[in-house]
Tab-separated table of C-alpha atoms and ligand atoms in Angstrom:
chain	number	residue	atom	x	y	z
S	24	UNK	CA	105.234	-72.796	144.435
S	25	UNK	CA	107.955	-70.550	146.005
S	26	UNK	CA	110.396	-69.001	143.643
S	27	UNK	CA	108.214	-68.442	141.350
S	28	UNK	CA	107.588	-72.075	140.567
S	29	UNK	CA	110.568	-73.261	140.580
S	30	UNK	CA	111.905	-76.529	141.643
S	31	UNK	CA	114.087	-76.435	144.445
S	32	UNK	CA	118.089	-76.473	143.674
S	33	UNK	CA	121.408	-74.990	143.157
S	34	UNK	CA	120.931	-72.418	140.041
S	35	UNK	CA	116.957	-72.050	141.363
S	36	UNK	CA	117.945	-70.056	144.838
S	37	UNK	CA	117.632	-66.223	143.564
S	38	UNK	CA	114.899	-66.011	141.650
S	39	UNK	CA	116.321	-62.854	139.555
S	40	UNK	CA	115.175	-61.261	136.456
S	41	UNK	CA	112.316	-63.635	135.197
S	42	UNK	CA	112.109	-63.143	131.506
S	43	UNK	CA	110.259	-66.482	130.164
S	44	UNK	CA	112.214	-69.267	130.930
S	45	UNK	CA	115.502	-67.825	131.317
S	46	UNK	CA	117.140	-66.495	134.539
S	47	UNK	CA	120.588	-64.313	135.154
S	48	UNK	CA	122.402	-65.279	138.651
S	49	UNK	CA	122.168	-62.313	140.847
S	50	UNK	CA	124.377	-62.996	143.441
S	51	UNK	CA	127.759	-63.030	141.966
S	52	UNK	CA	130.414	-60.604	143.059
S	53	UNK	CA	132.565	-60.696	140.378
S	54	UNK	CA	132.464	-63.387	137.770
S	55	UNK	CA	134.630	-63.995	134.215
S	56	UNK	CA	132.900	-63.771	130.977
S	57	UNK	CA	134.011	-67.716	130.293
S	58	UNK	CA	132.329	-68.277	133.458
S	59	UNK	CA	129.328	-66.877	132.980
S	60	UNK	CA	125.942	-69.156	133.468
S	61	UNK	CA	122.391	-68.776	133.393
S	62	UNK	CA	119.624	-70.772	134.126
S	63	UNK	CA	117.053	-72.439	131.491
S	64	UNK	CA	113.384	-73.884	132.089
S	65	UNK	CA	114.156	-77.023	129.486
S	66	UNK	CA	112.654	-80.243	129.356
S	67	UNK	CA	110.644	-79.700	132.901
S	68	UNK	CA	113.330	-78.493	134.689
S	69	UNK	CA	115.821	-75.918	135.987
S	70	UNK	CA	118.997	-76.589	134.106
S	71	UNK	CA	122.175	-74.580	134.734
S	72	UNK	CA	124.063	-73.955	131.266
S	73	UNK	CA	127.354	-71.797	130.787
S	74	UNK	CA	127.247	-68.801	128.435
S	75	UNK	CA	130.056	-70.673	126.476
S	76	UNK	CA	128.605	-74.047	126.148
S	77	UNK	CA	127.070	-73.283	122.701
S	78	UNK	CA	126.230	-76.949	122.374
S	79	UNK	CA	123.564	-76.605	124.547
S	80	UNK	CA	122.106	-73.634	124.235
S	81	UNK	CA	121.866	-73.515	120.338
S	82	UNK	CA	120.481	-76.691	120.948
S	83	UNK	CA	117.312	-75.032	122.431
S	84	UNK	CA	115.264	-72.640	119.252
S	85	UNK	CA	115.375	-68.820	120.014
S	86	UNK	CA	117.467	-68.958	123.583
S	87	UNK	CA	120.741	-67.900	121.915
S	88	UNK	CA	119.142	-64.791	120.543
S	89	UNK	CA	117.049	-64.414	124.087
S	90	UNK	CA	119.608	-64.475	126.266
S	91	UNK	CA	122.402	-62.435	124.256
S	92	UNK	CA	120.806	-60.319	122.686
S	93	UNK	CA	117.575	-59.360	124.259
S	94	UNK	CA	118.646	-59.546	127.828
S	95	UNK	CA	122.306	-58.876	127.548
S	96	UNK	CA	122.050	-56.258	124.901
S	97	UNK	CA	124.384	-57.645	122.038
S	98	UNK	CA	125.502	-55.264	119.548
S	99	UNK	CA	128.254	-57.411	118.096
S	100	UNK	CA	126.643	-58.197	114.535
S	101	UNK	CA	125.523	-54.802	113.986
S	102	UNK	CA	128.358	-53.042	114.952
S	103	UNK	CA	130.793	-54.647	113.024
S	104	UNK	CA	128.246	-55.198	109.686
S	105	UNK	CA	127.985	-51.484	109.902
S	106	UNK	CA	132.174	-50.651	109.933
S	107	UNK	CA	132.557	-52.889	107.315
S	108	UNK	CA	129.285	-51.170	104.900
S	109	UNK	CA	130.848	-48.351	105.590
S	110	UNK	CA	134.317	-48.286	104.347
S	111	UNK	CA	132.968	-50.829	101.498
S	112	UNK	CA	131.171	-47.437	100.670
S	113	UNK	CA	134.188	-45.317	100.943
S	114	UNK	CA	136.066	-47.510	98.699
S	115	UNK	CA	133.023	-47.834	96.137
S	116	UNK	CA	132.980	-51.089	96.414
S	117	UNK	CA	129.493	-53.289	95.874
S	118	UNK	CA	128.694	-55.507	98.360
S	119	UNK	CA	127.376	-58.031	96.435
S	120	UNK	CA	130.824	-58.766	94.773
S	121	UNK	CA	131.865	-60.011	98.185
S	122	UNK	CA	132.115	-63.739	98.586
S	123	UNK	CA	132.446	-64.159	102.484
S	124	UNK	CA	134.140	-66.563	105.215
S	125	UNK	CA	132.031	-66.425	108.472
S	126	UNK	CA	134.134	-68.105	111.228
S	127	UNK	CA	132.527	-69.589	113.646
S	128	UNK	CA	129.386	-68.319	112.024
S	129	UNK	CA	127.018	-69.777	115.354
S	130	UNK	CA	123.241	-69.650	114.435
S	131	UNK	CA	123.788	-67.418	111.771
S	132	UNK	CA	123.223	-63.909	113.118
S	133	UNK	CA	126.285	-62.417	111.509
S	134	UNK	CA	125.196	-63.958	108.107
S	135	UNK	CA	122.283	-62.618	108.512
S	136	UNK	CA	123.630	-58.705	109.212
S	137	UNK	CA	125.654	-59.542	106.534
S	138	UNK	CA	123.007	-60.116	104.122
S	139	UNK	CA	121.436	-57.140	104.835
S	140	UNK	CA	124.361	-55.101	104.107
S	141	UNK	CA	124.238	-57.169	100.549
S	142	UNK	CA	126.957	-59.777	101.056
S	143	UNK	CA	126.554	-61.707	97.613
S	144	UNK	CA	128.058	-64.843	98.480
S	145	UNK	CA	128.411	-66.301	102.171
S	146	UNK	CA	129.993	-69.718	103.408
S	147	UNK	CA	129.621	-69.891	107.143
S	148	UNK	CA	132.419	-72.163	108.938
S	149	UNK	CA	131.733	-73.102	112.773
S	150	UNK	CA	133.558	-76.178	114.772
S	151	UNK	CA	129.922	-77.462	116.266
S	152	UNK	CA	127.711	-79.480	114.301
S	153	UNK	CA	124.796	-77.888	117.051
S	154	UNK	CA	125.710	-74.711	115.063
S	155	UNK	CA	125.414	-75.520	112.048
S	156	UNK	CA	121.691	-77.338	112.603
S	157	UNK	CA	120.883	-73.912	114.557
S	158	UNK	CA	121.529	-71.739	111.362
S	159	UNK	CA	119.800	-74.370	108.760
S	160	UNK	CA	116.641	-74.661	111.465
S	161	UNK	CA	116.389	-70.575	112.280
S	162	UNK	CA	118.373	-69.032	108.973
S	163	UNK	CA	117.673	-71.303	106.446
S	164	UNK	CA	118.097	-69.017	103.364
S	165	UNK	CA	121.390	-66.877	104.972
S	166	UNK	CA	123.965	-69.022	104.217
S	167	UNK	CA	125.498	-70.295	100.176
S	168	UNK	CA	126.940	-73.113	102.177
S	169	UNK	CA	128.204	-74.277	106.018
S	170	UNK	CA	130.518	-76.447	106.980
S	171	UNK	CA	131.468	-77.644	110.454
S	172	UNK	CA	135.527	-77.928	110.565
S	173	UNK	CA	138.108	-77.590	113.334
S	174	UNK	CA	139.869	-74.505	111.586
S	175	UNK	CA	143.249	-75.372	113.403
S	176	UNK	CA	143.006	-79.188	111.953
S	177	UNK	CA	141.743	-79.127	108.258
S	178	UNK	CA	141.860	-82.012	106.503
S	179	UNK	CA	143.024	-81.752	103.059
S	180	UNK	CA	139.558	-82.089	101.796
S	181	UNK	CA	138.232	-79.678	104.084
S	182	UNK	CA	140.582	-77.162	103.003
S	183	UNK	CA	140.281	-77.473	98.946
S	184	UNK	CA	136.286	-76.779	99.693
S	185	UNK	CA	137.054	-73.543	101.720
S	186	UNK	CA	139.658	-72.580	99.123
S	187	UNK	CA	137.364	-73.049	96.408
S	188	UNK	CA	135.226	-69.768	96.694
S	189	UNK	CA	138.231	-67.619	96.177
S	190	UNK	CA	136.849	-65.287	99.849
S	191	UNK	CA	137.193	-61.728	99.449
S	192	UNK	CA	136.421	-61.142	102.940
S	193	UNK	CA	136.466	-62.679	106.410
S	194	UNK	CA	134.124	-62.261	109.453
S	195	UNK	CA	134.906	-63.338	112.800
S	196	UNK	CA	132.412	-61.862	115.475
S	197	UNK	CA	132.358	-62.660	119.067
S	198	UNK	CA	134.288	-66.078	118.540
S	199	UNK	CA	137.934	-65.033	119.165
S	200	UNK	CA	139.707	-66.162	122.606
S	201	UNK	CA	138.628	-67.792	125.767
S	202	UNK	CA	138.212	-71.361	124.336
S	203	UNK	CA	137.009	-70.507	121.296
S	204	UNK	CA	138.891	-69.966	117.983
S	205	UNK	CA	143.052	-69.630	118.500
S	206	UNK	CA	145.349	-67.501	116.620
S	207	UNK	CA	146.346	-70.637	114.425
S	208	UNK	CA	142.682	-70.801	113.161
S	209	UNK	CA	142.198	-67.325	112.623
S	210	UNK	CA	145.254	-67.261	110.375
S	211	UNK	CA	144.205	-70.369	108.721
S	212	UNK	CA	141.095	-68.196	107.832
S	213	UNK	CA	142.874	-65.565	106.856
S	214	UNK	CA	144.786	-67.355	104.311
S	215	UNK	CA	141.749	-68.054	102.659
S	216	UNK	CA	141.034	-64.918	101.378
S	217	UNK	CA	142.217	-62.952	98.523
S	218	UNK	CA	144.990	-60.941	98.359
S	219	UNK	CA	142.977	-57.518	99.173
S	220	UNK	CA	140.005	-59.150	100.959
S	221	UNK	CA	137.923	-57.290	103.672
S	222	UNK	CA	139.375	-58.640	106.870
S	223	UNK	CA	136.251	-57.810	110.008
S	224	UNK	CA	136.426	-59.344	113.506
S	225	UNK	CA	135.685	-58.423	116.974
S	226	UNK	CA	137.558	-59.350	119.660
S	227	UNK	CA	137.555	-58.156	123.525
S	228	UNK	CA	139.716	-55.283	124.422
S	229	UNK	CA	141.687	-57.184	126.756
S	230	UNK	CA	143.408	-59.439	124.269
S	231	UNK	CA	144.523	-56.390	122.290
S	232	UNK	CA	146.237	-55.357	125.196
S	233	UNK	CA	149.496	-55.539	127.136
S	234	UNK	CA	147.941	-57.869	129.688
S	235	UNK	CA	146.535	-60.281	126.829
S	236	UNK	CA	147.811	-64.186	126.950
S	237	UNK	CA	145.513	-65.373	124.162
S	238	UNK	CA	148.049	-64.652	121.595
S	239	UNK	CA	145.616	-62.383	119.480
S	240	UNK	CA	147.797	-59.022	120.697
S	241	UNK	CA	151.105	-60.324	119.451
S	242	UNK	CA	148.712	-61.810	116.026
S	243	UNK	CA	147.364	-58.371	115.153
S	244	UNK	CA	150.421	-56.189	116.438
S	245	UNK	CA	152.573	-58.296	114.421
S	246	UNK	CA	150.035	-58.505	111.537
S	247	UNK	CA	149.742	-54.861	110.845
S	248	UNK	CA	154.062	-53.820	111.463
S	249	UNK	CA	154.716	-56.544	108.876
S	250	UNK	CA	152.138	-55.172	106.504
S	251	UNK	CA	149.989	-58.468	106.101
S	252	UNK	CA	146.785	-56.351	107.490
S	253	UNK	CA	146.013	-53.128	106.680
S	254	UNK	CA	143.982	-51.898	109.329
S	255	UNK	CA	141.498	-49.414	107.527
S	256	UNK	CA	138.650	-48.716	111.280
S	257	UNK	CA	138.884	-49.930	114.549
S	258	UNK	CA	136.097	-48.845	117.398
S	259	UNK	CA	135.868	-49.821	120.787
S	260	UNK	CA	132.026	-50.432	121.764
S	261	UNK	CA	129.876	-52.374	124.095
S	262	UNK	CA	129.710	-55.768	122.937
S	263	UNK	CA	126.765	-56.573	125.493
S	264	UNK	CA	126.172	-56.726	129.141
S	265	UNK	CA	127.537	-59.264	131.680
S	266	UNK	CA	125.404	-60.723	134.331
S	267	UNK	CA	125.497	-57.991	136.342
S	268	UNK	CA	124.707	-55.369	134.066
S	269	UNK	CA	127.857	-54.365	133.596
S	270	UNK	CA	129.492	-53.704	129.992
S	271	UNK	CA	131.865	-55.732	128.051
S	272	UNK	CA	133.710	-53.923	125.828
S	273	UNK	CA	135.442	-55.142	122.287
S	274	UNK	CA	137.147	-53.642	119.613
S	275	UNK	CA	135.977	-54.341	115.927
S	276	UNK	CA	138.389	-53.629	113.506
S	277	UNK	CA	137.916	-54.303	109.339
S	278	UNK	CA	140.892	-54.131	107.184
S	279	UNK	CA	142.469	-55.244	103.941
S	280	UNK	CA	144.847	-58.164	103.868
S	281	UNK	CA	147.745	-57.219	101.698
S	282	UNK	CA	149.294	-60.977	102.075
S	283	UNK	CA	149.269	-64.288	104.227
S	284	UNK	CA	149.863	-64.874	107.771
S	285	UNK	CA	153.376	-67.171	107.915
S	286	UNK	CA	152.976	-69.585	110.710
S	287	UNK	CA	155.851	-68.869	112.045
S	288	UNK	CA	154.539	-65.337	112.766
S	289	UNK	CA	152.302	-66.748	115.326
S	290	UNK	CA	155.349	-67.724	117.319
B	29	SAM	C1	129.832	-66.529	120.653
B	29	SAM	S1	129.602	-67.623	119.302
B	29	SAM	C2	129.481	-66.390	118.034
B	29	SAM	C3	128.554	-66.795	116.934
B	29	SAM	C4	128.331	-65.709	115.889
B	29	SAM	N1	129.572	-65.285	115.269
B	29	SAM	C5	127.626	-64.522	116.500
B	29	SAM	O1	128.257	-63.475	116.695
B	29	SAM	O2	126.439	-64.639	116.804
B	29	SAM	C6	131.218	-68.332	118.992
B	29	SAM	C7	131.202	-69.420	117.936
B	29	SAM	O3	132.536	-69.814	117.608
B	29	SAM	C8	132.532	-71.205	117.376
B	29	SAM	N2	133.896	-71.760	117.483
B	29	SAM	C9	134.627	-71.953	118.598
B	29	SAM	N3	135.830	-72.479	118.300
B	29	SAM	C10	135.867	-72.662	116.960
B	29	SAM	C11	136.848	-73.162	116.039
B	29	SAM	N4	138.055	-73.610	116.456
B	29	SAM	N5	136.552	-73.191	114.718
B	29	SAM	C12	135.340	-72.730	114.278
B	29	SAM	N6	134.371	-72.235	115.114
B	29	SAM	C13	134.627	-72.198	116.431
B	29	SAM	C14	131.596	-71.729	118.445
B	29	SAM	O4	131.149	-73.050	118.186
B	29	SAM	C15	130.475	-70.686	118.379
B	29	SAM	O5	129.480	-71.038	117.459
């Protein structure tokens, strides 16, 4: 069959870099990151599935890790599991003392960095309940618990279980922005932690910036000139690759939070 036995239709016209069942687009000029698509051999045929519809694709074992990180390079985990060992170590403080927050914790792949680096206790958070079945069916032993909430709408319940583990430290990689989590939840995940806790996220460069409209510039500047965040590293690095090869670059940052974010600091 022509195209490499593929079907005909829409996503199946450029036959690009065949890697098992999954396929970038190669004929895009220029193209967003939330717009970003591939195309997945599932259930017999060609199906077209946007990078940010995590639904799907952690619905399908082992194509979240395929296409992010082995074709599109994603450093995300590492990176920002490495800042924060390190200036644990600087401080002298033992990993395994930490009792972490992972929002929007995915399929577990930060958990799991962070267990390497010795995080002691770890409660993953994530708005998809696709998510949470990803990390129980591929990481069964990373996380201490998981809960699927909408961080900006907690229900009173919700919020006594998250406040229960007393957090010393939050991780937020890769989930910042575009339609993912808002300002409002990461400050309601913030306010979970400890007076003191490890604050680490990533976040794209662009929303740190002047040109930023996703609220997370104002958030941070605001954050650190009012002395709620100490910022203690921050690195710009490759986050991963778009479809066309070309880099997307973040900033990870870990800190100390010296007190809570007031909602009306969000503005
Ligand atoms: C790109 S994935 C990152 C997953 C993981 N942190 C990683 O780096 O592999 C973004 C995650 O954020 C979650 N998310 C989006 N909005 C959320 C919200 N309001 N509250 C909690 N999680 C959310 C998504 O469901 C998704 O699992």
């Amino acid at each position: 069959m022509e195209n490499g036995g593929l079907p005909n239709g829409d996503v199946a016209s450029r036959p690009v870099r065949l890697h098992r069942d999954v396929r970038l687009p190669d004929d895009v000029e220029h193209i967003d990151q939330d717009a970003e698509y591939c195309s997945v051999f599932a259930d017999g045929a060609w199906q077209r599935i946007r990078f940010h519809d995590y639904r799907r694709i952690f619905s399908i074992p082992g194509l979240y890790e395929h296409l992010f990180h082995d074709l599109l390079d994603c450093r995300s985990p590492d990176v920002v599991a490495k800042l924060l060992k390190e200036e644990l170590q600087r401080d002298g403080v033992a990993a395994h003392s930490l009792r972490v927050l992972d929002l929007g914790a995915g399929n577990g792949l930060v958990g799991e960095q962070l267990r390497t680096v010795g995080a002691g206790e770890l409660v993953g958070v994530d708005i998809l309940p696709e998510a949470r079945a990803a990390a129980l069916r591929d990481r069964p032993e990373v996380y201490d618990a998981y809960h699927v909430v909408d961080m900006t709408a907690l229900a009173e319940t919700e919020r006594a279980a998250l406040a229960a583990p007393r957090f010393t430290a939050l991780a937020c990689v890769a989930a910042l922005g575009y339609g993912d989590i808002p300002p409002s939840a990461f400050r309601a995940a913030f306010n979970l932690v400890a007076e003191g806790g490890w604050i680490a996220f990533t976040i794209k460069d662009r929303f740190l910036s002047e040109a930023d409209t996703s609220g997370f510039a104002r958030l941070v500047s605001r954050c650190t000139e009012a002395g709620l965040l100490r910022v203690r590293t921050s690195q710009r690095y490759r986050h991963r690759l778009d479809v066309r090869g070309e880099p997307l670059n973040y900033v990870a940052l870990v800190g100390t939070k010296r007190a809570d974010i007031p909602e009306d600091l969000l503005g």
